[in-house]
PDB file of N, CA and C in Angstrom:
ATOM      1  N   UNK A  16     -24.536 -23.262   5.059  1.00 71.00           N
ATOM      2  CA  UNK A  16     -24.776 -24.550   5.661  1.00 71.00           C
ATOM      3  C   UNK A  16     -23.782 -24.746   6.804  1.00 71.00           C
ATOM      4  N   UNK A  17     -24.401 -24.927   7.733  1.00 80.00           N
ATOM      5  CA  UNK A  17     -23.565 -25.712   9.274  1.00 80.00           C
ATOM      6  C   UNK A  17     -23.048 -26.586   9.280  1.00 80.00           C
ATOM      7  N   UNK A  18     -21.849 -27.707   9.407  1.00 87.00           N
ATOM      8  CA  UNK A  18     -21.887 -28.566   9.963  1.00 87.00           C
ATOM      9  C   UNK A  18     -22.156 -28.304  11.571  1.00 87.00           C
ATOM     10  N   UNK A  19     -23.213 -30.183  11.403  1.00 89.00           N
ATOM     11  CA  UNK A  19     -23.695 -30.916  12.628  1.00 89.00           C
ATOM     12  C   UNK A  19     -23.062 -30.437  13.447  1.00 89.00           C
ATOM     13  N   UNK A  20     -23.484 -30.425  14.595  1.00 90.00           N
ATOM     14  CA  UNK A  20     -22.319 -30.337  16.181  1.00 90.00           C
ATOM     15  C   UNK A  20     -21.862 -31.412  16.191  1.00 90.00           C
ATOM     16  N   UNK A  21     -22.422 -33.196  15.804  1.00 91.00           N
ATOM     17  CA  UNK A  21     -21.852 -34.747  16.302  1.00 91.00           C
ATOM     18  C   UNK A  21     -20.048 -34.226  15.483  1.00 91.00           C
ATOM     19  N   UNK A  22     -20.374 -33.709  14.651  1.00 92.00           N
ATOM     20  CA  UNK A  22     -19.462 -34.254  13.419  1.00 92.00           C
ATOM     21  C   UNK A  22     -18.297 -32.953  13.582  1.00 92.00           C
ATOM     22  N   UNK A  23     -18.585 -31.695  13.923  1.00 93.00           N
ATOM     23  CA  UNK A  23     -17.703 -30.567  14.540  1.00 93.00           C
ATOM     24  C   UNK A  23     -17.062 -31.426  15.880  1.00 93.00           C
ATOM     25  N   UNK A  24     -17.736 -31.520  16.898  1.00 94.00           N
ATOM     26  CA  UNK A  24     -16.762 -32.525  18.060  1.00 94.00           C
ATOM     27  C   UNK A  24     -16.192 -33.729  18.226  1.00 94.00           C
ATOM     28  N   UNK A  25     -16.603 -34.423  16.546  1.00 94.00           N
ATOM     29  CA  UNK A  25     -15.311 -35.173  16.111  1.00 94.00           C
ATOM     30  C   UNK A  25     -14.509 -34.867  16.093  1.00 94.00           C
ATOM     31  N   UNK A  26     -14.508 -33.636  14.621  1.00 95.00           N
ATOM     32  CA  UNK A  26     -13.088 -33.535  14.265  1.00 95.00           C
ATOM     33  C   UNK A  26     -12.550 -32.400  15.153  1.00 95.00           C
ATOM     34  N   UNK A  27     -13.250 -31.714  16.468  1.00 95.00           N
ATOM     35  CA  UNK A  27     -12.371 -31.239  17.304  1.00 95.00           C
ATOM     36  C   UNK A  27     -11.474 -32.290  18.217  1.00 95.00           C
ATOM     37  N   UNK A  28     -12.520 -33.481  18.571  1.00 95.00           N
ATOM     38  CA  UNK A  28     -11.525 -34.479  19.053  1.00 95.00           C
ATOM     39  C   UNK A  28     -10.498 -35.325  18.469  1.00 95.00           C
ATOM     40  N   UNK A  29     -10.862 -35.033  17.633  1.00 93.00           N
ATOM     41  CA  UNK A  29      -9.976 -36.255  16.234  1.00 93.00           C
ATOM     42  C   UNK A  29      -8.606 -34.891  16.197  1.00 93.00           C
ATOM     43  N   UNK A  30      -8.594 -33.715  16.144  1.00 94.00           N
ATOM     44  CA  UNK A  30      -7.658 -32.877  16.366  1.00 94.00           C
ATOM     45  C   UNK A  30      -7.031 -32.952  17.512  1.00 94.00           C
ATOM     46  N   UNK A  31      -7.535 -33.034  18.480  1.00 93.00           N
ATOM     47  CA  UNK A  31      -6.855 -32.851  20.155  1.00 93.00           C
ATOM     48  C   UNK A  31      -6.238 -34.412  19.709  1.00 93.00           C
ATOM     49  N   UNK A  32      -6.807 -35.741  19.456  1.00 90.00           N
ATOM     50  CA  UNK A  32      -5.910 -36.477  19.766  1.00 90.00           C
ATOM     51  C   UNK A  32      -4.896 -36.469  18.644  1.00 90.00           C
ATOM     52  N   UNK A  33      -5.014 -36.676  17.467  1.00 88.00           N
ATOM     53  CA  UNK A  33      -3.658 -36.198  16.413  1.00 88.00           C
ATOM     54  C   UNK A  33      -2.500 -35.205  17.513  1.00 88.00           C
ATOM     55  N   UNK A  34      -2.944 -34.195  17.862  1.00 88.00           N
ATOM     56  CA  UNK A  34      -2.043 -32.999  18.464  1.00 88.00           C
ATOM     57  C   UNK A  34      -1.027 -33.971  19.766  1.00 88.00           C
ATOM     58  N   UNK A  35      -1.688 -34.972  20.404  1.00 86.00           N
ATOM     59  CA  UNK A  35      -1.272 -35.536  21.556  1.00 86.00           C
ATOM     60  C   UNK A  35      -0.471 -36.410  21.027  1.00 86.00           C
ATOM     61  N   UNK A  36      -0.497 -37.095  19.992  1.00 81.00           N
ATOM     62  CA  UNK A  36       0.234 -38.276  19.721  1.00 81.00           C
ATOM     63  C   UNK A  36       1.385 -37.260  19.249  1.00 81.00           C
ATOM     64  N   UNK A  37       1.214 -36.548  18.271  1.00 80.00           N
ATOM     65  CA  UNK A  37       2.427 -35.620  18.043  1.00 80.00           C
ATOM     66  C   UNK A  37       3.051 -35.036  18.837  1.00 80.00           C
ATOM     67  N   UNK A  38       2.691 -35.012  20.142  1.00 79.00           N
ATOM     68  CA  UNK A  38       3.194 -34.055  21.234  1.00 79.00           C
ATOM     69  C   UNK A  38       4.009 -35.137  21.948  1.00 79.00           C
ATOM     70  N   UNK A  39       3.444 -36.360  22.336  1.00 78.00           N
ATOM     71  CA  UNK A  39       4.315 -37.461  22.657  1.00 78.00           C
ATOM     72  C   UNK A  39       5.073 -38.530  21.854  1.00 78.00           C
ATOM     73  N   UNK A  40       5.412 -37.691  20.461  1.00 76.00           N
ATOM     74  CA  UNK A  40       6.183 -38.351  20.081  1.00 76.00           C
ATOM     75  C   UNK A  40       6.121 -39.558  19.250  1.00 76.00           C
ATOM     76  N   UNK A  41       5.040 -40.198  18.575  1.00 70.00           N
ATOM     77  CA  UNK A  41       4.119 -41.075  18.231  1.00 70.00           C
ATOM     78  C   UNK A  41       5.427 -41.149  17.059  1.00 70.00           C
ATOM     79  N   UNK A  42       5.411 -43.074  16.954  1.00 68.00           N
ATOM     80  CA  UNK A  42       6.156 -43.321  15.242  1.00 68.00           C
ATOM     81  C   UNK A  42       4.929 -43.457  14.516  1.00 68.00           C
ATOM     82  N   UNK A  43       4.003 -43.258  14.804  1.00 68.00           N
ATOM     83  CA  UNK A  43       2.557 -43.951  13.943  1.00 68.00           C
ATOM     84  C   UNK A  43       2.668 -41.887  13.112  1.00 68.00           C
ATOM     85  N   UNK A  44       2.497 -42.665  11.825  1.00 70.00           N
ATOM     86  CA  UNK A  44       2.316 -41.316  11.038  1.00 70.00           C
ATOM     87  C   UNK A  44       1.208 -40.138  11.036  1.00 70.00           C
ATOM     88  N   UNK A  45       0.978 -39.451  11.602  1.00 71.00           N
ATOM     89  CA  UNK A  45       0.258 -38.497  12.137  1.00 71.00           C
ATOM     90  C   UNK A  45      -0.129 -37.106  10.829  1.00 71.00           C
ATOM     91  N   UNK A  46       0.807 -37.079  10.385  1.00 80.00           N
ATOM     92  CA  UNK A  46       0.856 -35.769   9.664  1.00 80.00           C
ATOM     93  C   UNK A  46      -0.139 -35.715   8.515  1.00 80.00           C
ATOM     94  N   UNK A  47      -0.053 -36.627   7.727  1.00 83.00           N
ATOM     95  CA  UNK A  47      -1.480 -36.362   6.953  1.00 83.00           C
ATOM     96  C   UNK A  47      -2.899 -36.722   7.558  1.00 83.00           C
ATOM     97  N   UNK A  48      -2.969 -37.167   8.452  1.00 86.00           N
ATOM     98  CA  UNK A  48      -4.062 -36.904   8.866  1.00 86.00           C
ATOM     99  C   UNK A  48      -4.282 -35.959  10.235  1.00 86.00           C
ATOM    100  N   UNK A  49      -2.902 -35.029  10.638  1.00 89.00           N
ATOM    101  CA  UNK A  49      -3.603 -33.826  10.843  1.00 89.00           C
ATOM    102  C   UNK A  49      -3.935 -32.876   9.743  1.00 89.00           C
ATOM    103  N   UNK A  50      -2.927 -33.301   8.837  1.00 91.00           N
ATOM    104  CA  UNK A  50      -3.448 -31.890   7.523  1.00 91.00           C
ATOM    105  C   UNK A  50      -4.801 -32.003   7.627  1.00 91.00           C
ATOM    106  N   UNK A  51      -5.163 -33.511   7.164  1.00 93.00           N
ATOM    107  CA  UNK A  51      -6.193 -33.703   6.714  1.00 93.00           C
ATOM    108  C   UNK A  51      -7.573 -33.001   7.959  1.00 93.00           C
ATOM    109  N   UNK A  52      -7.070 -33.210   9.181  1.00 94.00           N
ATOM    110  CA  UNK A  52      -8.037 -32.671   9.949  1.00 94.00           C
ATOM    111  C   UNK A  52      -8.325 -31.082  10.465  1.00 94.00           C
ATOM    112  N   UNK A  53      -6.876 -30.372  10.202  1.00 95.00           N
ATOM    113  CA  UNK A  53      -7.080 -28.867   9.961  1.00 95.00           C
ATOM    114  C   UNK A  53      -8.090 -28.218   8.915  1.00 95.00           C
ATOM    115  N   UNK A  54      -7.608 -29.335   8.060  1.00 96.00           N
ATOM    116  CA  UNK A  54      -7.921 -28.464   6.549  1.00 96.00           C
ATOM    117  C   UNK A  54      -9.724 -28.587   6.739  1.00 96.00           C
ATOM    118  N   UNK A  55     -10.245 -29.921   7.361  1.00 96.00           N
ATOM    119  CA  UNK A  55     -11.953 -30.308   7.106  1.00 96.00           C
ATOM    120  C   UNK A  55     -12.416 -29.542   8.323  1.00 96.00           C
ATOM    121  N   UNK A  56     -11.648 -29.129   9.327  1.00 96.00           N
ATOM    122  CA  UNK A  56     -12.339 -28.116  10.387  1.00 96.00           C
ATOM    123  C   UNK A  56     -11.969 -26.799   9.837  1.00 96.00           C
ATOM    124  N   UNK A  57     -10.733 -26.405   9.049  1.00 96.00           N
ATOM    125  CA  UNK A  57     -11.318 -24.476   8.429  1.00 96.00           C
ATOM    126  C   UNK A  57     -12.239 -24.978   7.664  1.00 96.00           C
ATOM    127  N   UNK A  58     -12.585 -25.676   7.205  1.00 96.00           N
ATOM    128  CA  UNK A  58     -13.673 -25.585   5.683  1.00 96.00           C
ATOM    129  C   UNK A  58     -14.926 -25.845   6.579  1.00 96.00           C
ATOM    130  N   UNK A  59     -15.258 -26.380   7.623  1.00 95.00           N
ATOM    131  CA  UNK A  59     -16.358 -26.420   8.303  1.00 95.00           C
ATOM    132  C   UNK A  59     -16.909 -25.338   9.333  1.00 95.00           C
ATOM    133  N   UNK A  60     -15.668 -24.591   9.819  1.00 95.00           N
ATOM    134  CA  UNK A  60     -15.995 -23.048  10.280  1.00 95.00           C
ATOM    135  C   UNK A  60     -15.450 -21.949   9.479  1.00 95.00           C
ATOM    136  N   UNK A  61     -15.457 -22.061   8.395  1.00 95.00           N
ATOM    137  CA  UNK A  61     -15.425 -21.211   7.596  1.00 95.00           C
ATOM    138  C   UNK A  61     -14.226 -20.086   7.317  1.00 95.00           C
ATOM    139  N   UNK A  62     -12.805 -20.615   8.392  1.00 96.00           N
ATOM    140  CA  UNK A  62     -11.843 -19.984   8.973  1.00 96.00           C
ATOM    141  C   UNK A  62     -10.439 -20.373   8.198  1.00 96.00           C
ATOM    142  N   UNK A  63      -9.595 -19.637   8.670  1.00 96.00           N
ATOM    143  CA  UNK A  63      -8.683 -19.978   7.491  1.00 96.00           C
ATOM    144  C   UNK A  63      -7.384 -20.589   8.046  1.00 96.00           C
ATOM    145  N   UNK A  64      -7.419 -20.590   9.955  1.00 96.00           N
ATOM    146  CA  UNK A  64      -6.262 -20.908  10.057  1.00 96.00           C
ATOM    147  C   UNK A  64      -7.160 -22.146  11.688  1.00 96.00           C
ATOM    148  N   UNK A  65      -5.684 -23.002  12.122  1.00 96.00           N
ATOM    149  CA  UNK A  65      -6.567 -23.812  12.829  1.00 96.00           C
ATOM    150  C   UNK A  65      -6.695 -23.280  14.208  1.00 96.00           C
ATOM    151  N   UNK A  66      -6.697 -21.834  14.933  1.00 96.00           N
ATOM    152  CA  UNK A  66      -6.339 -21.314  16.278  1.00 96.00           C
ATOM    153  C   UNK A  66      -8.178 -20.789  15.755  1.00 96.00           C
ATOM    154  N   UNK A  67      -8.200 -20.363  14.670  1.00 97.00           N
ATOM    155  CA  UNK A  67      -9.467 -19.389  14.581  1.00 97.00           C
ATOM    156  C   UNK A  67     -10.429 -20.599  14.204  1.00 97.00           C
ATOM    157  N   UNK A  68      -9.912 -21.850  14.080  1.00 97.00           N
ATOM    158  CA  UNK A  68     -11.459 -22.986  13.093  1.00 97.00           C
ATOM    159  C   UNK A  68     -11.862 -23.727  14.984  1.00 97.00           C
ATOM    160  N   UNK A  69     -10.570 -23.754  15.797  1.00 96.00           N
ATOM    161  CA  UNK A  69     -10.921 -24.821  17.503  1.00 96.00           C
ATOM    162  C   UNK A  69     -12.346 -23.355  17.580  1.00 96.00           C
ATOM    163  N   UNK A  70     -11.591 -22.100  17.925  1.00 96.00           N
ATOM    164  CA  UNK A  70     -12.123 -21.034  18.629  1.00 96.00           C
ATOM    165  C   UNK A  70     -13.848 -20.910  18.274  1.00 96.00           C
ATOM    166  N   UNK A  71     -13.749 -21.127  16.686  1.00 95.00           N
ATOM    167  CA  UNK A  71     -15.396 -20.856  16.187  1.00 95.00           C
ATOM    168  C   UNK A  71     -16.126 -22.030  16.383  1.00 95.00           C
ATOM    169  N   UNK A  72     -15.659 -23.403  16.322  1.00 95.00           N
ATOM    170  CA  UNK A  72     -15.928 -24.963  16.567  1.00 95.00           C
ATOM    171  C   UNK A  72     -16.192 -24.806  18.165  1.00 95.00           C
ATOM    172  N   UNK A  73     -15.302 -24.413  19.097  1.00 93.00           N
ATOM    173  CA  UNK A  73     -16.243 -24.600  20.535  1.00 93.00           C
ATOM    174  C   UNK A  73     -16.899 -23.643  20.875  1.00 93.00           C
ATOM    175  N   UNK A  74     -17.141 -22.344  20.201  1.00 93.00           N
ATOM    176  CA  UNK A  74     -17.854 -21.641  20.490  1.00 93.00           C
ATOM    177  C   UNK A  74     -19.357 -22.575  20.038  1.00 93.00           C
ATOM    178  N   UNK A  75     -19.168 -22.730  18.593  1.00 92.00           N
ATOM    179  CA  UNK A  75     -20.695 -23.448  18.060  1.00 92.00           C
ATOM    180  C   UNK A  75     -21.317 -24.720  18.928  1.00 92.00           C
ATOM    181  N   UNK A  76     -20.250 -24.999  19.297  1.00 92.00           N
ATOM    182  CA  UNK A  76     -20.800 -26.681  20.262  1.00 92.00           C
ATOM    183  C   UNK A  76     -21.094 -26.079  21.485  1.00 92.00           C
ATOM    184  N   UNK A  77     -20.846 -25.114  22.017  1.00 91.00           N
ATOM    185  CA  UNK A  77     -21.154 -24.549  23.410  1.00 91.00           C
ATOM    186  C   UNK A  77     -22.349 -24.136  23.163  1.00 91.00           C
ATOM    187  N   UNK A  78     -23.070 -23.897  22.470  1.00 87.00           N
ATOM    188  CA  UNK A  78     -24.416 -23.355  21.948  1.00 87.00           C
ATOM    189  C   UNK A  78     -25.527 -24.372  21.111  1.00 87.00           C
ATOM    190  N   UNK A  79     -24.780 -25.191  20.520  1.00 76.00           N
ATOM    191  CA  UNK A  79     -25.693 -25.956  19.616  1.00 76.00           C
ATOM    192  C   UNK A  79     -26.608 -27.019  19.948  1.00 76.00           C
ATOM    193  N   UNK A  80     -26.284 -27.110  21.973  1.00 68.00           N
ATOM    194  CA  UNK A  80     -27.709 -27.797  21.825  1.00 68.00           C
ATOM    195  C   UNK A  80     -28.851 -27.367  22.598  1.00 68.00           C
ATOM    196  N   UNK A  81     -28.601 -25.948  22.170  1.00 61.00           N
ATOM    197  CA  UNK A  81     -29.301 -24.865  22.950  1.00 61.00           C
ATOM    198  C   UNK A  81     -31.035 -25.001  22.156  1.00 61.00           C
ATOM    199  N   UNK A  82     -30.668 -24.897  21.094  1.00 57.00           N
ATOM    200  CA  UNK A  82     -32.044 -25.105  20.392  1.00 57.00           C
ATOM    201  C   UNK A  82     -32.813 -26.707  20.145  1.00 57.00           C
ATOM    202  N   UNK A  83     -31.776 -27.227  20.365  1.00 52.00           N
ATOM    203  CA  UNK A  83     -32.211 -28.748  20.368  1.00 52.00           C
ATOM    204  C   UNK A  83     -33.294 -28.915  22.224  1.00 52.00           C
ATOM    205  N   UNK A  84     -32.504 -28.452  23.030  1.00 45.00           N
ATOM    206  CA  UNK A  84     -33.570 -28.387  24.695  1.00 45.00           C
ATOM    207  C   UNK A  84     -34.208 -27.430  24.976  1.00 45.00           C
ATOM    208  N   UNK A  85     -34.758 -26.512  23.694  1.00 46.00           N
ATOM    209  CA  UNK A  85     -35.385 -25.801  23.560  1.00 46.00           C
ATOM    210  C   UNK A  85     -36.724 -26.330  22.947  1.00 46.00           C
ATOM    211  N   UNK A  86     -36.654 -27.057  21.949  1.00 47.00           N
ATOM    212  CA  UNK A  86     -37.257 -27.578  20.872  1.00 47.00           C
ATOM    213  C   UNK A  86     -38.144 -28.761  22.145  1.00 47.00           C
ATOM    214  N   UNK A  87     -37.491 -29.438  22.606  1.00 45.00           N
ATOM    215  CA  UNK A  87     -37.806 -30.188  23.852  1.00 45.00           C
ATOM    216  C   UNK A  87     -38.812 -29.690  24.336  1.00 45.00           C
ATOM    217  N   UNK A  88     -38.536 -28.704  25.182  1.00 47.00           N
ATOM    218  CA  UNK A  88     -39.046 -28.589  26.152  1.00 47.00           C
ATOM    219  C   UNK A  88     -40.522 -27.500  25.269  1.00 47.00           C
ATOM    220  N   UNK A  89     -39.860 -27.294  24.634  1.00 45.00           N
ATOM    221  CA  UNK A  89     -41.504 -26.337  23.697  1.00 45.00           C
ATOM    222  C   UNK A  89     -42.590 -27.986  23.314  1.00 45.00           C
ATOM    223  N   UNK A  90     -42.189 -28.923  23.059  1.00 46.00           N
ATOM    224  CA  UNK A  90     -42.827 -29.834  22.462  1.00 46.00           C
ATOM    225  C   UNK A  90     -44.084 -30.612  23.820  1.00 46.00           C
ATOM    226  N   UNK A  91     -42.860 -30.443  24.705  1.00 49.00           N
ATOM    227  CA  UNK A  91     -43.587 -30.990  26.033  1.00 49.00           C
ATOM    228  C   UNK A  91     -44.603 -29.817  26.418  1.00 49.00           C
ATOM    229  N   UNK A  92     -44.507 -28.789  26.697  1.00 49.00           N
ATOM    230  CA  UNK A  92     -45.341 -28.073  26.770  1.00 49.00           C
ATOM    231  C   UNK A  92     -46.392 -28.013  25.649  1.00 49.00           C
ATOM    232  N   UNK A  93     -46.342 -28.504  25.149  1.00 49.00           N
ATOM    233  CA  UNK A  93     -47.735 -28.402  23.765  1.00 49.00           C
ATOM    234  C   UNK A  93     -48.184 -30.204  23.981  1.00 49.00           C
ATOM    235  N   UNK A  94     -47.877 -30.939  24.641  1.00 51.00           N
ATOM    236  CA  UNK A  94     -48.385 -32.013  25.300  1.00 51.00           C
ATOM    237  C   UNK A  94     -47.797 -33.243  24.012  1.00 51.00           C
ATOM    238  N   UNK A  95     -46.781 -33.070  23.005  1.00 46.00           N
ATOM    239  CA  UNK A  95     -46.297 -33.437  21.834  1.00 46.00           C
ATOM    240  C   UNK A  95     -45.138 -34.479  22.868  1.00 46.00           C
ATOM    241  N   UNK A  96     -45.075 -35.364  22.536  1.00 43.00           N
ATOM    242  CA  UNK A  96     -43.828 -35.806  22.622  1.00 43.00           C
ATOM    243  C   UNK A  96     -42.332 -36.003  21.280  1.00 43.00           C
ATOM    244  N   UNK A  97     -41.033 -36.099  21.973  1.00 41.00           N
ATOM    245  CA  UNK A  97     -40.662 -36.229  20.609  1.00 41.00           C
ATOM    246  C   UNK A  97     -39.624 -37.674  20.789  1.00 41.00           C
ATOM    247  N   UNK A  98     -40.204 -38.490  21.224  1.00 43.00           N
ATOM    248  CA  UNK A  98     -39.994 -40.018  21.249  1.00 43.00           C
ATOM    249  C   UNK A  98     -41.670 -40.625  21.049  1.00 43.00           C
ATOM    250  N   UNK A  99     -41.473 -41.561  20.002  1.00 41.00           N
ATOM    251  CA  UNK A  99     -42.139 -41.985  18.940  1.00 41.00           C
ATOM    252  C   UNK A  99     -42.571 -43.503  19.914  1.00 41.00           C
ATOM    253  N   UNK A 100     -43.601 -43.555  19.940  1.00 41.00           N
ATOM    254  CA  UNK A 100     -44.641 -45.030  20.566  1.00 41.00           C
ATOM    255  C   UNK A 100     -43.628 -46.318  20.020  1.00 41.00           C
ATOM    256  N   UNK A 101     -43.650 -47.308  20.778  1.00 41.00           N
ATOM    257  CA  UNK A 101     -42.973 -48.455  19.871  1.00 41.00           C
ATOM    258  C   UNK A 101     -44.647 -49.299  19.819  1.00 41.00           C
ATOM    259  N   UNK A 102     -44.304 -49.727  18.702  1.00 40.00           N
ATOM    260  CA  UNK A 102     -45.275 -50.901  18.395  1.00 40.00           C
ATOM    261  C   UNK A 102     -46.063 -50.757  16.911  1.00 40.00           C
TER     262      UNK A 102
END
């Protein structure tokens, strides 16, 4: 099972900013919730350390909405739309 891409470029961003506040020095307590955000990005790329969980996380988001404007554009060509009528 994958995690989502929404929810991988959270917690890649939810990492970059933890990393920044720690980098500038932040009194706001940071540390368990970077553990906390290392530990839910190896367990979501399947990796064991956090240099190898960023590396497999932007590789997957660089790709993942490859099949999503794929899916698109196959739908339009079959005369399908995939936004739903209101009413």
């Amino acid at each position: 099972m994958m995690t989502h891409p929404t929810v991988l470029a959270g917690l890649v961003a939810e990492y970059e900013t933890e990393s920044e506040l720690r980098t500038a020095g932040s009194r706001r307590p940071v540390r368990q919730q970077m553990e906390d955000v290392v530990y839910t990005l190896c367990v979501s790329t399947g990796t064991q350390d956090i240099d190898a969980a960023l590396a497999v996380a932007r590789e997957r988001l660089s790709t993942a909405w490859l099949g999503e404007v794929n899916d698109a554009e196959a739908m339009a060509r079959s005369g399908r739309s995939s936004h739903r009528a209101a009413g």
